[in-house]
Short mmCIF file of C-alpha atoms in Angstrom, two decimals:
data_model
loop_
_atom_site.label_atom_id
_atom_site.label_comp_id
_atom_site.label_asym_id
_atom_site.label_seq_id
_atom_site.Cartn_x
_atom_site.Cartn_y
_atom_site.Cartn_z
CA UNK A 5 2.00 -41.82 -8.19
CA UNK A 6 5.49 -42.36 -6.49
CA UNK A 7 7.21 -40.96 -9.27
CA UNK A 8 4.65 -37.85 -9.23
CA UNK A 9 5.39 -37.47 -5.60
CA UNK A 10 9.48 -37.69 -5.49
CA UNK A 11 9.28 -35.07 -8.20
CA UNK A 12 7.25 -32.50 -5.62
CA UNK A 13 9.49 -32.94 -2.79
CA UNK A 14 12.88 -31.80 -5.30
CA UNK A 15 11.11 -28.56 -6.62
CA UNK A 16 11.83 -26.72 -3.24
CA UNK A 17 14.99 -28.12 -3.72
CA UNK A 18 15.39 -27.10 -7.17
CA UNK A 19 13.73 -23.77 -6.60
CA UNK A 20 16.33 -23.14 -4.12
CA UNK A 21 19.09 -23.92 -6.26
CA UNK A 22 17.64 -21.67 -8.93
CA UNK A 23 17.34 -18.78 -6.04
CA UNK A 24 20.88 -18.71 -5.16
CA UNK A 25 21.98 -19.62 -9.02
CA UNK A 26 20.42 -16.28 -9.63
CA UNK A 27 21.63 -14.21 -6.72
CA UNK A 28 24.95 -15.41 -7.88
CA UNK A 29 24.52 -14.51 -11.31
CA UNK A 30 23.39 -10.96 -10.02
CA UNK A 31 26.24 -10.62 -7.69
CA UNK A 32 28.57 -11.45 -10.60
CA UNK A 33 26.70 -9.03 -12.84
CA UNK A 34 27.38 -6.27 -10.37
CA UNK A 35 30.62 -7.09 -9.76
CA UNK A 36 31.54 -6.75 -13.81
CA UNK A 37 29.66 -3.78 -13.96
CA UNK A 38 31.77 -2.27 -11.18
CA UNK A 39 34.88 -3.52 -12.66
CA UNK A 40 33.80 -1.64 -16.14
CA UNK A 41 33.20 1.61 -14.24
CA UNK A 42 36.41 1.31 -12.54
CA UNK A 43 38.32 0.90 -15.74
CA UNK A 44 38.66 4.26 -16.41
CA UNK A 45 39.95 5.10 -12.74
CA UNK A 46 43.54 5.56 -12.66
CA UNK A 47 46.23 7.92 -11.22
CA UNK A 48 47.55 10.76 -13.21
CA UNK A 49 49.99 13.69 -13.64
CA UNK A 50 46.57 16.07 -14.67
CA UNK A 51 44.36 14.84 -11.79
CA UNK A 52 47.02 15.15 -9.19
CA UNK A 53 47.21 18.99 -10.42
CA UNK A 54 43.40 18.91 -10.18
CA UNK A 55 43.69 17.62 -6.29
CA UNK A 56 46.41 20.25 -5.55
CA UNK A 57 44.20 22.84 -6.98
CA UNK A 58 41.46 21.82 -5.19
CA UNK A 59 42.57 21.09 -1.85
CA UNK A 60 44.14 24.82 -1.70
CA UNK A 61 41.66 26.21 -3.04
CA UNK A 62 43.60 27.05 -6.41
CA UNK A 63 40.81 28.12 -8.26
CA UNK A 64 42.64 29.43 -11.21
CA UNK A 65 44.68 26.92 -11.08
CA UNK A 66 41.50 24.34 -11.56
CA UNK A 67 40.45 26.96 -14.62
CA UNK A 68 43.26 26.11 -16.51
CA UNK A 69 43.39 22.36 -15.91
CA UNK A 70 40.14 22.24 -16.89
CA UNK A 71 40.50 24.71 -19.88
CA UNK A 72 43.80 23.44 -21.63
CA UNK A 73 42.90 19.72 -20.80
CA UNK A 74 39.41 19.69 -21.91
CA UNK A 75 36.12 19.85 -19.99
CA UNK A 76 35.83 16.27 -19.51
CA UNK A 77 38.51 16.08 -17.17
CA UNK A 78 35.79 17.25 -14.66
CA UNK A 79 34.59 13.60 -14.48
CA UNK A 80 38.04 11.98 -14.23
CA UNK A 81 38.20 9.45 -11.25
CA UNK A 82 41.79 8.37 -10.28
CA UNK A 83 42.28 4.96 -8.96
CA UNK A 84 40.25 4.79 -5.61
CA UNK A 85 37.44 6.04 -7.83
CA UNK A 86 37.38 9.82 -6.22
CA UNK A 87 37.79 12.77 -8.43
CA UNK A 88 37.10 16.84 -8.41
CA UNK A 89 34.09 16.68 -7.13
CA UNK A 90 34.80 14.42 -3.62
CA UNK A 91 37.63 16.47 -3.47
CA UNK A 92 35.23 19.70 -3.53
CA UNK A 93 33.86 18.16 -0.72
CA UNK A 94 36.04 16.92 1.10
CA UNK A 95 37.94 20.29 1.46
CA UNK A 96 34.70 22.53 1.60
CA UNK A 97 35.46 24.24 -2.14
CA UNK A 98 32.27 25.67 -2.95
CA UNK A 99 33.56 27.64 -6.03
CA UNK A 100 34.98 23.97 -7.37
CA UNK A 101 31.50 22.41 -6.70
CA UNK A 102 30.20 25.71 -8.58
CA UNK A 103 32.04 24.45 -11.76
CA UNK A 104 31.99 20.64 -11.63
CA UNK A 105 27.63 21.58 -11.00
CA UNK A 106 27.77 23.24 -14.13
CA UNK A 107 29.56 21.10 -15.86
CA UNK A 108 27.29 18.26 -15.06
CA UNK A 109 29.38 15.95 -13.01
CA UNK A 110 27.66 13.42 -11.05
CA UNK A 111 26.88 13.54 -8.06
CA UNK A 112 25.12 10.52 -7.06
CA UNK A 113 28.94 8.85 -8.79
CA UNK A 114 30.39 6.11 -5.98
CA UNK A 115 34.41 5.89 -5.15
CA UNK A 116 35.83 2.13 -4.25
CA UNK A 117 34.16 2.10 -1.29
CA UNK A 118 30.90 2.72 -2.08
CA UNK A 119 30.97 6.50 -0.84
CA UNK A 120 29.49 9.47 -3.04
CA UNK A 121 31.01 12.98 -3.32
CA UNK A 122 29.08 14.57 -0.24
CA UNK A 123 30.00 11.88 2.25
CA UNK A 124 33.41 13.44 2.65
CA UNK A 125 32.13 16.66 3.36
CA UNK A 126 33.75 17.40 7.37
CA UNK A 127 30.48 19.41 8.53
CA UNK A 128 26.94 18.84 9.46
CA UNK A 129 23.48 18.57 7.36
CA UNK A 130 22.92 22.26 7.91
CA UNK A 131 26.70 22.91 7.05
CA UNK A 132 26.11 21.05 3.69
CA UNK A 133 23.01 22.59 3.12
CA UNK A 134 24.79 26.41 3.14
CA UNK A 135 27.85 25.05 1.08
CA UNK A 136 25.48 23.57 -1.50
CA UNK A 137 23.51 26.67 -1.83
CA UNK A 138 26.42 28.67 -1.53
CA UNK A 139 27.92 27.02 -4.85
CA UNK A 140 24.53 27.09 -6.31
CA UNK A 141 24.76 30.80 -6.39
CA UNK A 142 28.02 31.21 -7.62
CA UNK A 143 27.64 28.29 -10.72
CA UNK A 144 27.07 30.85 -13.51
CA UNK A 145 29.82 33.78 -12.63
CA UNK A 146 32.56 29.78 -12.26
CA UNK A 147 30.76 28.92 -15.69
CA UNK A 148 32.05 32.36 -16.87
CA UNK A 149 35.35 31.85 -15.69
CA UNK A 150 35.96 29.17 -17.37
CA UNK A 151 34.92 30.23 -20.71
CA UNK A 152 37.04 33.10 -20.48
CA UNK A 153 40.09 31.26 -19.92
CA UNK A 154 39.14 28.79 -22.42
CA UNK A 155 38.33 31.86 -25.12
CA UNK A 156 42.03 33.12 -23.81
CA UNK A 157 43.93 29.93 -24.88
CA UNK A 158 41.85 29.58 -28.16
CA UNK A 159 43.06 32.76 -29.05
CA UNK A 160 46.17 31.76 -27.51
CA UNK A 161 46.53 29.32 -30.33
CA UNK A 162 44.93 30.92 -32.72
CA UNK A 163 47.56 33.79 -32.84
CA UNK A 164 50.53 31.59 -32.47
CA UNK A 165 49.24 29.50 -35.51
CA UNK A 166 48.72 33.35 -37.41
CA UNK A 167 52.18 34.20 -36.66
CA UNK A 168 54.15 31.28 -38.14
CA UNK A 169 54.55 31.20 -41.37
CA UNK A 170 55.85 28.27 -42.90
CA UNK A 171 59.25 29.43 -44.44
CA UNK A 172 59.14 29.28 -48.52
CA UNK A 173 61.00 26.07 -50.54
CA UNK A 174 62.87 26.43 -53.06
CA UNK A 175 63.52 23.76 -55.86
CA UNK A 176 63.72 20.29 -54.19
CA UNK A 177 61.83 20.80 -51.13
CA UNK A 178 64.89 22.98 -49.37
CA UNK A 179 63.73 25.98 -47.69
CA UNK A 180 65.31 29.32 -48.98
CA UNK A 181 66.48 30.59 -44.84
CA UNK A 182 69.92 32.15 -44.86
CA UNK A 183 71.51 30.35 -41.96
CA UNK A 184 74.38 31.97 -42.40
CA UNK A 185 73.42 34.83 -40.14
CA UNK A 186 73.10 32.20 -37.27
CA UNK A 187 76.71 30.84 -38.15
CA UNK A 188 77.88 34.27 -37.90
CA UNK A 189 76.81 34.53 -34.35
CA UNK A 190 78.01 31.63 -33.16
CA UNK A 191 80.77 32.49 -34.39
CA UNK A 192 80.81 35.85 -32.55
CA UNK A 193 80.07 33.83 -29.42
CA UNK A 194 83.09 31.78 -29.68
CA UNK A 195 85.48 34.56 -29.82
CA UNK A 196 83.89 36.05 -26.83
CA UNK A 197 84.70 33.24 -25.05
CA UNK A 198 88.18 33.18 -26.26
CA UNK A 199 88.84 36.77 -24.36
#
């Protein structure tokens, strides 16, 4: 009966120790979870460009960012975890929260400090309310935009690609170009630069 009754009095013990082991455990689990989401967060020449265009309200300058580097560049986060769409925010671009809506970036996404995209908008609730809608209304014609300019560099490409041939080789993998015709003007070049 002892033994039965030293064994009660540790479970409140013990089911304290297994309360905080597993508030630990979930505090670590968070913690690596954050860490994974932050390892894609870093600094870079492209998102820089992306915060220029944003902040002064660049929008074509955005469009091609977003065109020539791909569409997923939309959810890049540099290294305090904020990206195009805080940035939208932050400097009241509704035609840049247009795009990044339509293009599905998050906006429930946290920076470092625990902060989501809207939070850095400078105005009121009411404020917000007209920006939001405001973008809301323009997401389709910013949608546009972007194809367009995407369409442009495709065909960009396309017709650079068209328009370079690869020259012809002759026997032994030597390509049959007269260079001679470029000696000749360098050598025209020289004796201007003689008189």
């Amino acid at each position: 009966r002892t033994g039965r009754h030293q064994s009660c009095s540790f479970a409140p013990l013990l089911r304290r120790s297994f309360t905080a082991a597993l508030t630990e455990m979930r505090l670590l689990l968070s913690l690596l979870v954050g860490l994974a989401a932050c390892e894609d967060w870093a600094d870079s020449p492209a998102l820089t460009k992306m915060w220029e265009t944003t902040s002064s309200s660049d929008l074509d300058g955005l469009i091609q960012v977003l065109a020539q580097g791909g569409r997923d560049m939309a959810h890049a986060r540099s290294a305090d975890g904020r990206g195009p769409l805080f940035w939208a925010y932050e400097y009241k671009n509704s035609d840049v929260l247009a795009l990044l809506t339509h293009l599905e970036v998050d906006e429930t996404a946290e920076d470092a400090d625990g902060k989501r995209p809207s939070e850095f908008f400078p105005d009121g609730e009411e404020e917000l309310a007209d920006f939001g809608a405001k973008a809301s209304a323009r997401s389709e014609d910013m949608a546009e935009l972007l194809k367009d300019r995407e369409d442009e560099i495709a065909t960009y490409y396309e017709s650079a690609d068209d328009g370079m041939d690869e020259p012809e080789m002759a026997e032994g993998g030597v390509d049959e170009i007269d260079y001679a015709d470029d000696e000749d003007d360098e050598d025209e070049d020289e004796d201007e630069d003689e008189d």
